[in-house]
Amino acid sequence: MNHPYTNNLINETSPYLQQHAHNPVNWHPWNETSLRKAKDENKLILISVGYAACHWCHVMEHESFEDTIVAQTMNSKYINIKVDREERPDVDQVYMNAVQLMTGSGGWPLNVIALPDGRPVWGGTYFRKEQWISALEQISDLYLRNPEKLYEYADKLEKGIKAMDVVSLNKDKVNFNNEYIEVTLENWSQYFDYLHGGLKRAPKFMMPNNYHFLLRYAYQNNHQELQEFVNLTLTKMAYGGLYDQVGGGFSRYSTDVNWHIPHFEKMLYDNGQLVSLYSDAYLVTKNKLYKDVVYETLEFVERELTSANGAFYSSLDADSNTTEGHLEEGAFYVWQKEELQKIITSDFELFEDYYNINNYGLWENKNYVLIRKDDDKSILKKHNLSIEVLNEKKQNWKNILLKTREKKSRPRLDDKTLTSWNALMLKGYIDAYRVFGEEDFLISAEKNANFIINNQLLEDGGLNHNYKNNISNINGYLEDYATAIDAFISLYENTLNEKWLHTARDLTNYTFDYFYEETNNMFYFTSNEDAKLVTRNIEYRDNVIPASNSIMAKNLFKLSHYFDNEYYYNTATSMLNNVKPEIENYGSNYSNWLDLMLNYTNPFYEVAISGEEAINKINELNKTYLPNKLIVGSTEESNMPLLKNRFVEKETFIYVCVNKACKLPVNETKKAIELLKNKN
């Protein structure tokens, strides 16, 4: 295909950057060459950050970046740099912090103007064409007429950015207790939406680590009201249009309080974490809905986000082409009533009631997004059906709709692979295997883990962040190490293959060499070998994905037990103590830290299983929700600290230990569970 314009993004592997390779804007990728060009030509830098599945990024591209008049202004006055936020979360983080300081909010597309040295002076998110041209010309004129004003502002802003993620060493005595967590929960619960689940706000993000912590806390403290709130939230999310009722998998967030109309992009990282969450929730409740969500989501991931070599792709776009050939948000996922009546030829009345093809399910332009309102019991009673008949009809509807939908123009796929997101999905598969025992889940997990080892692990023991077309050219971030270590620990706990545990330990030691800050016992987001940015961030607030430091602290806590390593334990403890002063008033931003705190405030068990039947015993143990334990085991003699001298021929013993003190061994899983639940 001939294009009138081609810019420097043409050689990039990122699908998002490739989307902009034929804009008339003279885009450059983020690299030393582009940054040096700005200094050499003494030009302002225009940094535009987005990602392939971002709806408003596409809108701004169409309105401004494909427009030759806009391009002329941009090309003559700026060095224009396009950034894929998923490939370069470090760059995104710095300039997102700047925009949040300048405007009070952020989002994507993220557009920033910086001095030739990279320091930001102006920014925002989406701009209409007229606003955009006006802002570009005003700032360019100011730079020509009165550059010292911009330099003065850049100095102040730089100080503000550097102050945003400062973590000081907390020298107060460590005191983690349940009362502190209770107060945090009390503050947090004021924002709970007890009608629709989630928080009392729109848009609604799913925040899996929030509900993982709340699920665990409710269970361990027998907090009935909190348990009901978590179940309400998970049920409403699974009933909503946010969840793809036809093909499985979740969109990124809901634009309304009902979880009905999503922002239609589907991200790997959401689905990986939600599989883990719904698996654990099933263990607690045995709610079949949760099991269905796990199985359907993994079917979606296998069908649409998995490559032949076991790697997982990043996302599916929010937009796809309508029958008229226009890119439109949600076009692939919405239905019109007349269309549904034609393809659901029998039982339409039941289908209509089940998925609310009525005012409740109506979106806009006569489009419906399938949403459930009533549970199956209510539907059975209302329509006088058996559960077997309803399940058969539901499966038939889904098959028909899926086949029909496949004929539509598909959303664009971002087929790059990110180590951190792959590790989250790998963890999802392992958690699903742990709970449901499906061998295929374990096979997918091991295949992905081997992909990471064979393609992303470097000779010096480090990791790469990205992979596409056999190219891995971005040095790994702390999020890559933290999530991979977490996933490998889980893989070990379910297979007892010590390779995964030793790899987790080796990656941990690597992070101490390249990411660790001794003055506060925290880890930087970037390696000390990476090119310097305006500031070197420490990511410690949990978001849609937990903070890399909170995942790292949990890893260190676990690995300290596996390898009897006091340094790991003390580091994890210090990290948690450092962030403790901020937690009480902002529980939702620290839920993964709070989950770690439960390991200190409640008994935390080491379960050592030694003997030929070790794997079978683990599988039996995993049928009970036991969040306050780690598993170490072997089917033969082992030198692991918790297993040394515990192997007995033709016997399999389970040792339940707390703080290096073990109860008498038992050979029945049921007895071990009683010990873990403090029932003796």
XYZ file of C-alpha atoms in Angstrom:
680
model
C 0.000 0.000 0.000
C 1.383 3.422 -0.978
C 1.319 6.092 1.719
C 1.871 9.805 1.047
C 3.772 10.141 4.337
C 6.189 7.941 6.256
C 8.101 8.989 9.366
C 10.756 7.523 11.681
C 8.282 5.264 13.502
C 8.247 2.921 10.500
C 11.144 0.900 11.955
C 9.552 0.448 15.403
C 8.017 -2.863 16.539
C 5.270 -1.333 18.742
C 1.860 -1.636 17.012
C 0.899 1.721 18.546
C 3.913 3.486 17.062
C 3.307 1.710 13.768
C -0.244 3.150 13.749
C 1.372 6.624 13.549
C 4.143 5.750 11.070
C 2.218 7.279 8.143
C 1.029 10.470 9.838
C 2.216 13.703 8.184
C 3.667 14.586 11.604
C 7.385 13.930 11.575
C 7.299 11.585 14.572
C 10.444 10.209 16.207
C 10.688 7.324 18.689
C 11.949 7.993 22.217
C 15.702 7.394 22.048
C 19.038 9.154 22.469
C 19.118 10.229 18.802
C 15.752 12.013 19.019
C 16.614 13.705 22.325
C 20.014 14.822 21.013
C 18.322 16.284 17.920
C 16.220 18.560 20.161
C 19.338 19.817 21.944
C 21.321 20.279 18.730
C 18.504 22.250 17.082
C 17.524 23.998 20.354
C 13.877 23.038 19.770
C 11.096 22.295 22.189
C 10.113 18.621 22.408
C 6.517 17.547 21.955
C 5.995 14.203 23.718
C 2.755 12.367 22.933
C 2.067 9.189 24.917
C -0.663 6.637 24.213
C -1.295 2.950 23.579
C -2.783 0.817 20.825
C -6.156 0.111 22.476
C -6.820 3.735 23.493
C -10.013 5.182 21.970
C -9.266 8.879 22.565
C -5.722 8.405 21.255
C -7.286 7.328 17.933
C -9.681 10.278 17.993
C -6.855 12.769 18.470
C -4.789 11.064 15.791
C -7.631 11.354 13.288
C -8.475 14.963 14.181
C -4.957 16.377 14.573
C -2.049 14.072 13.739
C -3.462 13.075 10.327
C -4.129 16.735 9.488
C -1.456 18.354 7.288
C -2.012 21.866 8.700
C -1.527 20.624 12.276
C 1.494 18.613 11.125
C 3.050 21.708 9.560
C 2.880 23.560 12.910
C 4.236 20.572 14.823
C 7.054 19.843 12.368
C 8.265 23.429 12.036
C 8.297 24.292 15.730
C 8.931 21.004 17.629
C 10.811 17.744 17.748
C 7.841 15.367 17.935
C 8.244 12.145 19.901
C 5.625 9.381 20.045
C 5.729 7.038 23.048
C 3.943 3.739 23.629
C 3.186 3.945 27.349
C 3.199 0.147 27.608
C 6.687 -0.120 26.130
C 8.028 2.854 28.086
C 6.149 3.047 31.410
C 9.155 4.919 32.840
C 8.736 7.813 30.385
C 4.948 7.750 30.810
C 5.277 7.887 34.608
C 7.506 10.968 34.616
C 5.327 13.002 32.258
C 2.059 11.754 33.767
C 3.260 13.010 37.157
C 4.067 16.352 35.534
C 0.604 16.680 33.953
C -1.092 15.709 37.213
C 0.876 18.437 38.989
C 0.007 20.983 36.302
C -3.674 20.154 35.785
C -4.798 17.995 38.731
C -5.637 15.014 36.517
C -4.171 12.750 33.850
C -4.994 10.128 31.264
C -4.274 9.109 27.697
C -3.520 10.455 25.216
C -0.927 12.282 27.278
C 0.573 15.313 25.539
C 3.482 17.244 26.986
C 5.769 20.011 25.778
C 9.288 19.886 27.204
C 12.425 21.978 26.951
C 15.275 20.633 24.783
C 16.685 19.006 27.968
C 13.470 16.977 28.431
C 12.030 18.899 31.390
C 8.253 19.481 30.980
C 6.701 22.951 30.848
C 3.122 22.306 29.652
C 0.782 19.378 29.198
C -2.648 17.811 29.177
C -4.577 14.896 27.726
C -6.965 15.044 24.759
C -7.209 18.330 22.841
C -9.507 19.290 19.994
C -7.729 20.418 16.831
C -8.273 24.170 17.373
C -7.154 24.009 21.023
C -4.114 21.989 20.021
C -2.885 24.381 17.316
C -3.487 27.392 19.552
C -1.498 25.888 22.464
C 1.395 24.816 20.216
C 1.727 28.281 18.724
C 1.466 30.123 22.048
C 4.146 28.031 23.754
C 6.433 28.144 20.723
C 6.119 31.952 20.631
C 6.849 32.192 24.357
C 9.968 30.051 23.897
C 11.207 32.379 21.151
C 10.353 35.645 22.946
C 10.846 34.830 26.614
C 12.525 31.432 27.098
C 13.664 32.242 30.664
C 10.013 32.109 31.787
C 9.736 28.506 30.609
C 13.079 27.593 32.198
C 11.994 29.151 35.476
C 8.726 27.159 35.391
C 10.605 23.973 34.446
C 12.838 24.369 37.533
C 9.814 24.584 39.843
C 7.990 21.728 38.133
C 11.072 19.510 38.238
C 11.236 19.945 42.020
C 7.544 19.068 42.267
C 7.942 15.929 40.137
C 10.924 14.758 42.188
C 8.969 15.261 45.417
C 6.002 13.167 44.256
C 7.460 9.699 44.783
C 9.881 10.337 47.619
C 9.901 7.558 50.197
C 11.789 8.189 53.419
C 13.141 5.500 55.695
C 10.644 5.120 58.538
C 12.730 4.842 61.699
C 9.705 4.312 63.940
C 9.466 0.936 65.608
C 7.657 -1.626 63.451
C 4.107 -2.089 64.699
C 1.722 -3.864 62.359
C -1.580 -4.741 64.024
C -5.177 -5.599 63.198
C -6.515 -2.426 64.822
C -4.574 -0.351 62.273
C -6.066 -2.366 59.397
C -9.564 -2.021 60.897
C -9.264 1.780 61.003
C -7.999 1.789 57.399
C -10.981 -0.320 56.345
C -13.387 1.933 58.194
C -12.058 4.956 56.295
C -12.097 3.086 53.003
C -15.589 1.599 53.399
C -17.189 5.071 53.336
C -16.650 4.948 49.565
C -18.118 1.450 49.009
C -21.127 1.213 46.690
C -23.376 -1.260 48.520
C -25.937 -1.198 45.702
C -23.801 -1.913 42.633
C -20.476 -2.983 44.141
C -17.144 -1.239 43.669
C -16.707 2.368 44.724
C -19.363 5.087 44.639
C -18.156 6.708 41.441
C -18.097 6.521 37.672
C -16.085 5.518 35.765
C -15.574 2.282 37.692
C -12.273 0.449 37.499
C -12.126 -3.161 38.658
C -9.009 -2.860 40.877
C -8.433 -6.626 41.352
C -5.840 -6.224 44.119
C -8.381 -4.230 46.179
C -10.818 -7.130 46.196
C -8.118 -9.745 46.654
C -7.172 -8.067 49.917
C -10.784 -7.472 51.001
C -11.677 -11.106 50.204
C -8.778 -12.340 52.314
C -9.410 -9.959 55.197
C -13.130 -10.799 55.316
C -12.360 -14.535 55.313
C -9.599 -14.455 57.942
C -11.594 -12.216 60.259
C -15.022 -13.733 59.590
C -16.268 -10.293 58.510
C -19.657 -11.161 57.017
C -20.631 -7.684 55.792
C -17.326 -7.222 53.985
C -17.572 -10.698 52.456
C -21.039 -9.811 51.122
C -19.710 -6.565 49.647
C -16.902 -8.392 47.831
C -19.381 -10.968 46.503
C -21.739 -8.206 45.393
C -18.906 -6.487 43.514
C -17.654 -9.648 41.808
C -21.185 -10.702 40.877
C -22.148 -7.293 39.456
C -18.901 -7.147 37.465
C -19.581 -10.621 36.039
C -23.192 -9.678 35.224
C -22.218 -6.389 33.589
C -21.496 -5.365 30.038
C -17.965 -4.804 31.313
C -17.691 -8.599 31.118
C -18.040 -9.942 27.579
C -21.160 -12.103 27.980
C -20.551 -13.709 24.585
C -16.828 -14.354 24.394
C -15.523 -14.042 27.948
C -12.938 -11.605 29.280
C -13.219 -8.132 30.798
C -12.909 -4.652 29.315
C -10.728 -2.055 31.059
C -13.405 -0.176 32.991
C -17.076 0.749 33.100
C -18.211 4.261 32.194
C -21.271 4.012 34.486
C -22.073 2.868 38.025
C -23.855 -0.322 36.825
C -20.735 -1.889 35.240
C -22.798 -1.787 32.025
C -21.099 0.214 29.282
C -17.380 -0.459 29.181
C -14.539 1.387 27.620
C -14.349 -1.539 25.237
C -10.611 -2.244 25.078
C -9.543 -5.553 26.616
C -6.187 -5.539 28.392
C -4.108 -8.615 29.245
C -3.154 -7.305 32.691
C -6.791 -6.923 33.816
C -7.756 -10.384 32.699
C -4.732 -12.069 34.278
C -5.432 -10.529 37.676
C -9.184 -11.118 37.478
C -8.669 -14.818 36.756
C -6.614 -15.014 39.984
C -9.259 -13.074 41.921
C -12.274 -15.059 40.703
C -10.401 -18.340 41.290
C -9.793 -17.463 44.947
C -13.336 -16.136 45.307
C -14.614 -19.494 44.040
C -12.567 -21.294 46.709
C -14.239 -19.183 49.390
C -17.807 -19.283 48.054
C -18.029 -22.235 45.617
C -20.128 -19.862 43.480
C -20.435 -21.427 40.003
C -20.635 -17.971 38.414
C -17.033 -17.345 39.458
C -15.879 -20.634 37.963
C -17.651 -19.811 34.692
C -15.920 -16.416 34.597
C -12.502 -18.042 35.032
C -13.065 -20.677 32.356
C -14.627 -18.268 29.854
C -11.919 -15.643 30.398
C -9.152 -18.200 29.864
C -10.926 -19.420 26.714
C -10.908 -15.803 25.486
C -7.199 -15.397 26.313
C -6.314 -18.650 24.549
C -8.449 -17.786 21.522
C -7.499 -14.136 21.057
C -4.396 -13.194 23.062
C -2.060 -16.211 22.892
C 0.721 -16.814 20.359
C 1.972 -20.192 19.121
C 5.064 -19.974 21.355
C 2.978 -19.501 24.527
C 3.476 -15.745 24.824
C 0.502 -13.499 25.544
C -0.369 -10.439 23.463
C -1.086 -7.088 25.111
C -4.588 -5.920 24.192
C -7.536 -5.591 21.854
C -8.604 -2.152 20.668
C -11.767 -0.422 21.896
C -12.576 0.546 18.298
C -13.444 -1.554 15.259
C -15.021 -0.913 11.860
C -18.782 -0.715 11.462
C -20.467 -2.302 8.430
C -20.051 1.106 6.752
C -16.299 0.994 7.360
C -16.110 3.652 10.110
C -13.955 3.071 13.184
C -16.318 3.143 16.158
C -15.948 2.333 19.817
C -17.557 -0.991 20.756
C -18.776 -1.781 17.208
C -17.601 -5.403 17.533
C -19.448 -6.010 20.812
C -22.845 -4.299 20.488
C -26.096 -5.695 19.076
C -29.353 -4.350 17.707
C -32.645 -5.974 18.690
C -33.704 -6.826 15.113
C -30.322 -8.477 14.527
C -30.678 -10.578 17.689
C -34.224 -11.623 16.803
C -32.961 -12.996 13.488
C -30.160 -15.105 14.941
C -31.775 -16.243 18.234
C -34.657 -17.886 16.419
C -36.083 -19.877 19.332
C -36.378 -18.787 22.962
C -35.900 -15.110 22.091
C -38.269 -14.073 24.865
C -36.112 -15.925 27.393
C -32.893 -14.561 25.866
C -34.343 -11.039 25.892
C -35.194 -11.345 29.576
C -31.879 -12.959 30.543
C -29.653 -10.377 28.820
C -31.988 -7.388 29.155
C -32.757 -6.462 25.576
C -34.887 -3.693 27.049
C -34.388 -0.210 28.484
C -31.999 -1.584 31.105
C -29.637 -3.003 28.465
C -30.025 -0.206 25.890
C -26.931 1.932 25.272
C -27.155 4.433 22.388
C -28.151 4.473 18.702
C -30.446 1.458 19.295
C -27.418 -0.580 20.376
C -27.591 -3.050 23.249
C -24.716 -4.198 25.416
C -25.673 -7.541 26.969
C -26.050 -7.271 30.739
C -27.501 -9.557 33.381
C -29.748 -8.277 36.139
C -31.240 -11.375 37.790
C -29.509 -14.478 39.075
C -30.216 -17.875 37.524
C -32.529 -18.936 40.356
C -34.885 -16.031 39.637
C -34.864 -16.806 35.909
C -35.587 -20.506 36.559
C -38.542 -19.648 38.765
C -39.922 -17.005 36.414
C -39.706 -19.201 33.285
C -40.310 -22.560 34.966
C -37.033 -24.101 33.781
C -34.488 -26.555 35.171
C -30.881 -25.395 35.568
C -29.734 -28.039 33.055
C -32.075 -26.666 30.370
C -31.060 -23.057 31.076
C -27.339 -23.903 30.924
C -27.847 -25.680 27.610
C -29.717 -22.703 26.167
C -27.074 -20.242 27.418
C -24.277 -22.239 25.818
C -26.224 -22.422 22.561
C -26.815 -18.642 22.582
C -23.152 -17.960 23.196
C -22.069 -20.271 20.367
C -24.501 -18.608 17.922
C -23.500 -15.062 18.938
C -19.776 -15.857 18.881
C -20.002 -17.289 15.348
C -22.048 -14.286 14.183
C -19.632 -11.845 15.798
C -16.619 -13.460 14.145
C -17.991 -12.272 10.790
C -17.689 -8.636 11.935
C -14.600 -6.496 11.485
C -12.392 -7.396 14.449
C -10.796 -4.906 16.863
C -7.109 -4.332 16.185
C -4.736 -6.529 18.160
C -1.669 -5.150 19.930
C 0.506 -8.207 19.428
C 3.572 -7.101 21.328
C 4.483 -9.109 24.420
C 5.378 -7.477 27.751
C 7.161 -9.512 30.415
C 5.250 -7.961 33.340
C 1.803 -8.464 31.819
C 2.725 -11.997 30.731
C 3.743 -12.768 34.309
C 0.355 -11.524 35.582
C -1.428 -13.781 33.087
C 0.895 -16.672 33.934
C -0.042 -16.165 37.601
C -3.712 -16.188 36.566
C -3.279 -19.552 34.865
C -1.429 -20.992 37.868
C -4.063 -19.758 40.312
C -6.803 -21.246 38.118
C -4.882 -24.549 38.033
C -4.441 -24.460 41.818
C -8.181 -24.037 42.375
C -9.715 -26.088 39.563
C -6.996 -28.664 38.844
C -7.310 -28.339 35.044
C -4.130 -29.768 33.513
C -4.457 -27.483 30.456
C -4.133 -24.427 32.715
C -0.814 -25.737 34.039
C 0.409 -26.520 30.510
C -0.326 -22.923 29.397
C 1.405 -21.542 32.499
C 4.549 -23.627 32.015
C 4.677 -22.815 28.305
C 4.565 -19.096 29.076
C 7.134 -19.387 31.874
C 9.501 -21.158 29.476
C 8.878 -18.446 26.889
C 10.003 -15.820 29.447
C 13.090 -17.856 30.381
C 14.063 -18.604 26.765
C 13.347 -15.189 25.248
C 13.387 -12.515 27.946
C 16.088 -13.691 30.357
C 19.480 -12.166 29.539
C 22.922 -13.719 29.948
C 23.739 -11.433 32.877
C 20.608 -12.635 34.735
C 18.424 -9.631 33.906
C 15.153 -9.429 31.999
C 13.965 -7.604 28.910
C 10.643 -5.779 29.030
C 9.277 -6.259 25.510
C 9.163 -8.851 22.731
C 7.894 -8.717 19.137
C 9.141 -10.268 15.912
C 12.005 -11.915 17.837
C 13.146 -8.484 19.028
C 13.557 -7.656 22.743
C 15.274 -4.288 22.969
C 14.014 -2.531 26.109
C 15.722 -3.170 29.428
C 13.370 -4.625 32.040
C 11.685 -2.447 34.676
C 11.081 -3.360 38.292
C 7.511 -4.390 37.363
C 8.949 -7.090 35.055
C 11.099 -8.560 37.828
C 8.493 -8.281 40.588
C 5.673 -9.929 38.609
C 7.925 -12.642 37.138
C 9.323 -13.517 40.582
C 5.784 -13.710 41.988
C 4.620 -15.942 39.117
C 7.646 -18.251 39.391
C 7.100 -18.678 43.152
C 3.499 -19.711 42.451
C 4.653 -22.065 39.707
C 7.048 -23.704 42.166
C 4.336 -24.074 44.817
C 2.166 -26.005 42.378
C 4.810 -28.132 40.631
C 7.639 -28.397 43.219
C 10.080 -27.816 40.357
C 12.909 -26.023 42.194
C 14.075 -24.431 38.930
C 11.289 -21.842 39.295
C 12.117 -21.023 42.918
C 15.820 -20.652 42.210
C 15.072 -18.440 39.190
C 12.860 -16.284 41.438
C 15.710 -15.958 43.959
C 18.286 -15.136 41.230
C 16.050 -12.431 39.752
C 15.554 -11.023 43.257
C 19.303 -10.778 43.799
C 19.595 -9.039 40.433
C 17.096 -6.375 41.539
C 19.236 -5.672 44.622
C 22.229 -5.041 42.346
C 20.478 -2.811 39.813
C 17.320 -1.287 41.362
C 17.828 -1.071 45.137
C 18.193 2.183 47.094
C 19.968 1.465 50.397
C 19.064 4.772 52.042
C 15.365 3.847 52.241
C 15.302 0.089 51.459
C 13.055 0.626 48.413
C 13.530 -0.237 44.739
C 13.627 2.195 41.827
C 11.374 1.540 38.853
C 14.337 1.696 36.451
C 17.712 -0.016 36.485
C 20.837 1.979 37.323
C 22.011 1.127 33.793
C 19.081 2.916 32.117
C 19.430 6.386 30.579
C 18.495 9.110 33.060
C 15.104 10.798 32.868
C 13.925 13.986 34.604
C 13.583 11.926 37.779
C 14.143 8.307 38.833
C 10.859 7.126 40.296
C 10.037 4.754 43.103
C 6.648 3.226 42.305
C 4.947 2.316 45.582
C 1.237 3.231 45.326
C -0.976 0.353 44.194
C -3.114 1.047 41.167
C -4.997 -1.156 38.697
C -1.790 -3.203 38.807
C -0.184 -3.360 42.273
C 2.919 -1.205 42.695
C 6.146 -2.954 41.736
C 7.503 -2.251 45.244
C 4.506 -3.847 46.987
C 4.809 -6.990 44.824
C 8.554 -7.003 45.517
C 8.029 -6.716 49.280
C 5.657 -9.713 49.222
C 8.190 -11.672 47.161
C 10.938 -10.912 49.671
C 8.699 -11.965 52.547
C 8.034 -15.343 50.915
C 11.594 -15.929 49.712
C 12.913 -15.132 53.196
C 10.992 -18.189 54.402
C 12.059 -20.438 51.544
C 15.756 -19.651 51.851
C 15.918 -18.722 55.552
C 17.178 -15.305 54.469
C 16.940 -12.679 57.201
C 18.068 -9.862 54.883
C 15.091 -10.463 52.598
C 12.741 -10.505 55.590
C 14.128 -7.317 57.101
C 13.944 -5.514 53.738
C 10.285 -6.522 53.238
C 9.465 -5.388 56.780
C 11.220 -2.048 56.321
C 9.485 -1.441 52.974
C 6.063 -1.993 54.532
C 6.956 0.214 57.476
C 8.073 2.985 55.078
C 4.656 3.235 53.408
C 2.617 2.625 56.574
C 2.132 6.343 57.404
C 0.231 6.836 54.109
C -1.945 3.713 54.205
C -4.562 4.560 56.835
C -6.373 7.233 54.822
C -5.935 5.698 51.366
C -6.587 1.964 51.711
C -7.516 1.453 48.056
C -4.081 2.773 46.986
C -2.251 0.367 49.292
C -4.284 -2.838 49.183
C -1.356 -5.033 48.166
C 0.682 -3.601 51.050
C -2.258 -4.321 53.362
C -2.304 -7.899 52.081
C 1.349 -8.183 53.104
C 0.539 -6.651 56.495
C -1.883 -9.535 57.131
C 1.131 -11.866 56.971
C 2.480 -10.060 60.037
C -0.753 -9.538 61.981
C -2.092 -13.109 61.560
C -0.166 -16.371 61.827
C 1.714 -17.101 58.593
C 2.341 -20.783 57.946
C 5.070 -22.652 56.143
C 3.674 -25.957 54.886
C 6.481 -28.416 54.162
C 5.455 -31.609 52.371
C 8.004 -34.368 51.878
C 7.414 -37.734 50.237
C 6.314 -39.524 47.083
C 2.722 -38.243 47.355
C 3.721 -34.590 47.863
C 2.045 -33.308 44.672
C -1.212 -35.144 45.459
C -1.222 -33.708 48.987
C -0.680 -30.194 47.601
C -3.588 -30.643 45.184
C -5.806 -31.736 48.086
C -4.618 -28.825 50.249
C -5.357 -26.356 47.462
C -9.059 -27.196 47.515
C -9.298 -25.044 50.678
C -8.751 -21.261 50.725
C -5.607 -20.776 52.836
C -4.149 -17.361 51.972
C -1.768 -17.170 54.950
C 0.624 -19.933 53.920
C 3.392 -20.870 51.544
C 4.124 -24.357 50.289
C 7.513 -26.028 50.053
C 7.786 -29.644 49.049
C 9.728 -32.448 47.453
C 9.195 -36.031 46.345
C 12.802 -36.871 47.300
C 15.549 -35.763 49.676
C 16.049 -31.969 49.486
C 18.509 -29.447 50.903
C 15.918 -26.672 51.067
C 15.996 -25.220 54.627
C 12.385 -26.235 55.376
C 12.814 -29.744 53.919
C 16.226 -30.842 55.161
C 16.216 -34.320 56.788
C 12.451 -34.680 56.370
C 12.270 -37.265 53.609
C 11.197 -40.747 54.708
C 10.994 -43.618 52.186
C 7.427 -44.738 51.330
C 5.904 -42.041 53.557
C 4.556 -38.544 52.855
C 4.498 -36.155 55.785
C 3.042 -32.668 56.047
C 4.760 -30.271 58.455
C 2.851 -27.131 59.484
C 5.297 -24.516 60.785
C 5.110 -20.964 62.148
C 8.214 -18.842 62.761
C 10.506 -21.846 62.219
C 8.650 -23.912 64.826
C 6.823 -26.945 63.413
C 3.921 -28.957 64.770
C 4.210 -32.736 64.736
C 4.010 -34.045 61.151
C 0.738 -35.455 59.853
C 0.067 -37.612 56.805
C -3.538 -36.593 56.170
C -4.337 -33.348 54.380
C -7.462 -32.912 56.481
C -5.390 -32.834 59.687
C -2.964 -30.331 58.163
C -5.880 -28.042 57.253
C -7.146 -28.249 60.844
C -3.707 -27.140 62.055
C -3.711 -24.289 59.527
C -7.121 -23.159 60.691
C -6.100 -23.295 64.345
C -8.732 -25.890 65.134
C -6.711 -28.027 67.501
